[in-house]
């Protein structure tokens, strides 16, 4: 049986393709979901991709992931830089990998700080959709190692 994994995306990531294509590329969230499902299948993961602009909804999903022991790949988007509520929710989930499409460290100063990074297993940033691939492959490796 495949290991369930959630890919949770924060605010404005539903606008991929239309939003600042010079930074985030021209592919949409639907494209990201499709390729992540395909990568998941190849890696033995049953991947579910979600996106919300709501901090409360994202926190609710993380509570469910904590209660159900679901590993999470998380792109917290702008919440990365200031949401202590999100950080406290992430801290309750045993396996979270933080991802970013762009490299926030190479962008505006306010993006240099992640309040999330201290409570995740690791962070992958700067590789576009491949950031998600790298996170999924590490997650699959960890799942295989612990089974
Ligand atoms: C982002 C980087 C954040 O700084 C930004 O607010 C986003 C997307 C990324 O994937 O590169 O919305 O998380």
PDB file of C-alpha atoms in Angstrom, residues 64-128:
ATOM      1  CA  UNK A  64      -5.338  16.730  10.751  1.00  0.00           C
ATOM      2  CA  UNK A  65      -1.884  15.708   9.492  1.00  0.00           C
ATOM      3  CA  UNK A  66      -0.643  15.639  13.106  1.00  0.00           C
ATOM      4  CA  UNK A  67      -3.592  13.542  14.300  1.00  0.00           C
ATOM      5  CA  UNK A  68      -3.356  11.126  11.365  1.00  0.00           C
ATOM      6  CA  UNK A  69       0.487  10.990  11.184  1.00  0.00           C
ATOM      7  CA  UNK A  70       0.468  12.132   7.564  1.00  0.00           C
ATOM      8  CA  UNK A  71       3.831  13.399   6.272  1.00  0.00           C
ATOM      9  CA  UNK A  72       3.627  16.844   4.703  1.00  0.00           C
ATOM     10  CA  UNK A  73       5.467  18.784   2.020  1.00  0.00           C
ATOM     11  CA  UNK A  74       4.641  22.399   2.850  1.00  0.00           C
ATOM     12  CA  UNK A  75       5.016  25.565   0.812  1.00  0.00           C
ATOM     13  CA  UNK A  76       3.841  28.140   3.357  1.00  0.00           C
ATOM     14  CA  UNK A  77       4.245  30.955   0.777  1.00  0.00           C
ATOM     15  CA  UNK A  78       4.139  34.400   2.441  1.00  0.00           C
ATOM     16  CA  UNK A  79       3.118  32.846   5.798  1.00  0.00           C
ATOM     17  CA  UNK A  80       6.714  31.548   5.874  1.00  0.00           C
ATOM     18  CA  UNK A  81       7.946  34.933   6.910  1.00  0.00           C
ATOM     19  CA  UNK A  82       5.632  35.904   9.758  1.00  0.00           C
ATOM     20  CA  UNK A  83       3.063  33.324  10.850  1.00  0.00           C
ATOM     21  CA  UNK A  84       3.815  32.046  14.345  1.00  0.00           C
ATOM     22  CA  UNK A  85       0.379  30.397  14.335  1.00  0.00           C
ATOM     23  CA  UNK A  86       1.455  28.323  11.352  1.00  0.00           C
ATOM     24  CA  UNK A  87       4.807  27.574  12.991  1.00  0.00           C
ATOM     25  CA  UNK A  88       3.066  26.253  16.101  1.00  0.00           C
ATOM     26  CA  UNK A  89       0.854  24.030  13.928  1.00  0.00           C
ATOM     27  CA  UNK A  90       3.830  22.724  11.931  1.00  0.00           C
ATOM     28  CA  UNK A  91       5.631  21.906  15.189  1.00  0.00           C
ATOM     29  CA  UNK A  92       2.891  19.352  15.964  1.00  0.00           C
ATOM     30  CA  UNK A  93       3.463  17.340  12.765  1.00  0.00           C
ATOM     31  CA  UNK A  94       6.265  14.816  12.999  1.00  0.00           C
ATOM     32  CA  UNK A  95       7.404  14.952   9.363  1.00  0.00           C
ATOM     33  CA  UNK A  96       7.285  18.223   7.437  1.00  0.00           C
ATOM     34  CA  UNK A  97       9.586  19.281   4.609  1.00  0.00           C
ATOM     35  CA  UNK A  98       9.391  23.004   3.727  1.00  0.00           C
ATOM     36  CA  UNK A  99       9.636  23.849   0.043  1.00  0.00           C
ATOM     37  CA  UNK A 100       9.818  27.016  -2.013  1.00  0.00           C
ATOM     38  CA  UNK A 101       9.739  27.452  -5.766  1.00  0.00           C
ATOM     39  CA  UNK A 102      12.029  30.473  -5.671  1.00  0.00           C
ATOM     40  CA  UNK A 103      15.053  30.991  -3.437  1.00  0.00           C
ATOM     41  CA  UNK A 104      13.748  33.428  -0.807  1.00  0.00           C
ATOM     42  CA  UNK A 105      17.307  34.064   0.442  1.00  0.00           C
ATOM     43  CA  UNK A 106      18.136  35.638  -2.912  1.00  0.00           C
ATOM     44  CA  UNK A 107      15.084  37.926  -2.915  1.00  0.00           C
ATOM     45  CA  UNK A 108      13.651  40.776  -0.789  1.00  0.00           C
ATOM     46  CA  UNK A 109      15.090  41.062   2.711  1.00  0.00           C
ATOM     47  CA  UNK A 110      11.710  40.288   4.323  1.00  0.00           C
ATOM     48  CA  UNK A 111      11.813  36.888   2.610  1.00  0.00           C
ATOM     49  CA  UNK A 112      15.187  35.958   4.133  1.00  0.00           C
ATOM     50  CA  UNK A 113      13.643  34.901   7.419  1.00  0.00           C
ATOM     51  CA  UNK A 114      11.507  31.775   7.720  1.00  0.00           C
ATOM     52  CA  UNK A 115       9.700  31.362  11.021  1.00  0.00           C
ATOM     53  CA  UNK A 116       8.832  27.834   9.826  1.00  0.00           C
ATOM     54  CA  UNK A 117      12.317  26.432   9.123  1.00  0.00           C
ATOM     55  CA  UNK A 118      13.113  25.815  12.793  1.00  0.00           C
ATOM     56  CA  UNK A 119      10.317  23.270  13.188  1.00  0.00           C
ATOM     57  CA  UNK A 120      10.657  21.287   9.941  1.00  0.00           C
ATOM     58  CA  UNK A 121      12.929  18.418   9.048  1.00  0.00           C
ATOM     59  CA  UNK A 122      14.545  20.414   6.253  1.00  0.00           C
ATOM     60  CA  UNK A 123      13.983  23.044   3.593  1.00  0.00           C
ATOM     61  CA  UNK A 124      14.360  22.843  -0.188  1.00  0.00           C
ATOM     62  CA  UNK A 125      14.208  26.116  -2.110  1.00  0.00           C
ATOM     63  CA  UNK A 126      15.014  27.563  -5.491  1.00  0.00           C
ATOM     64  CA  UNK A 127      14.376  24.686  -7.882  1.00  0.00           C
ATOM     65  CA  UNK A 128      10.874  25.478  -9.138  1.00  0.00           C
TER      66      UNK A 128
END
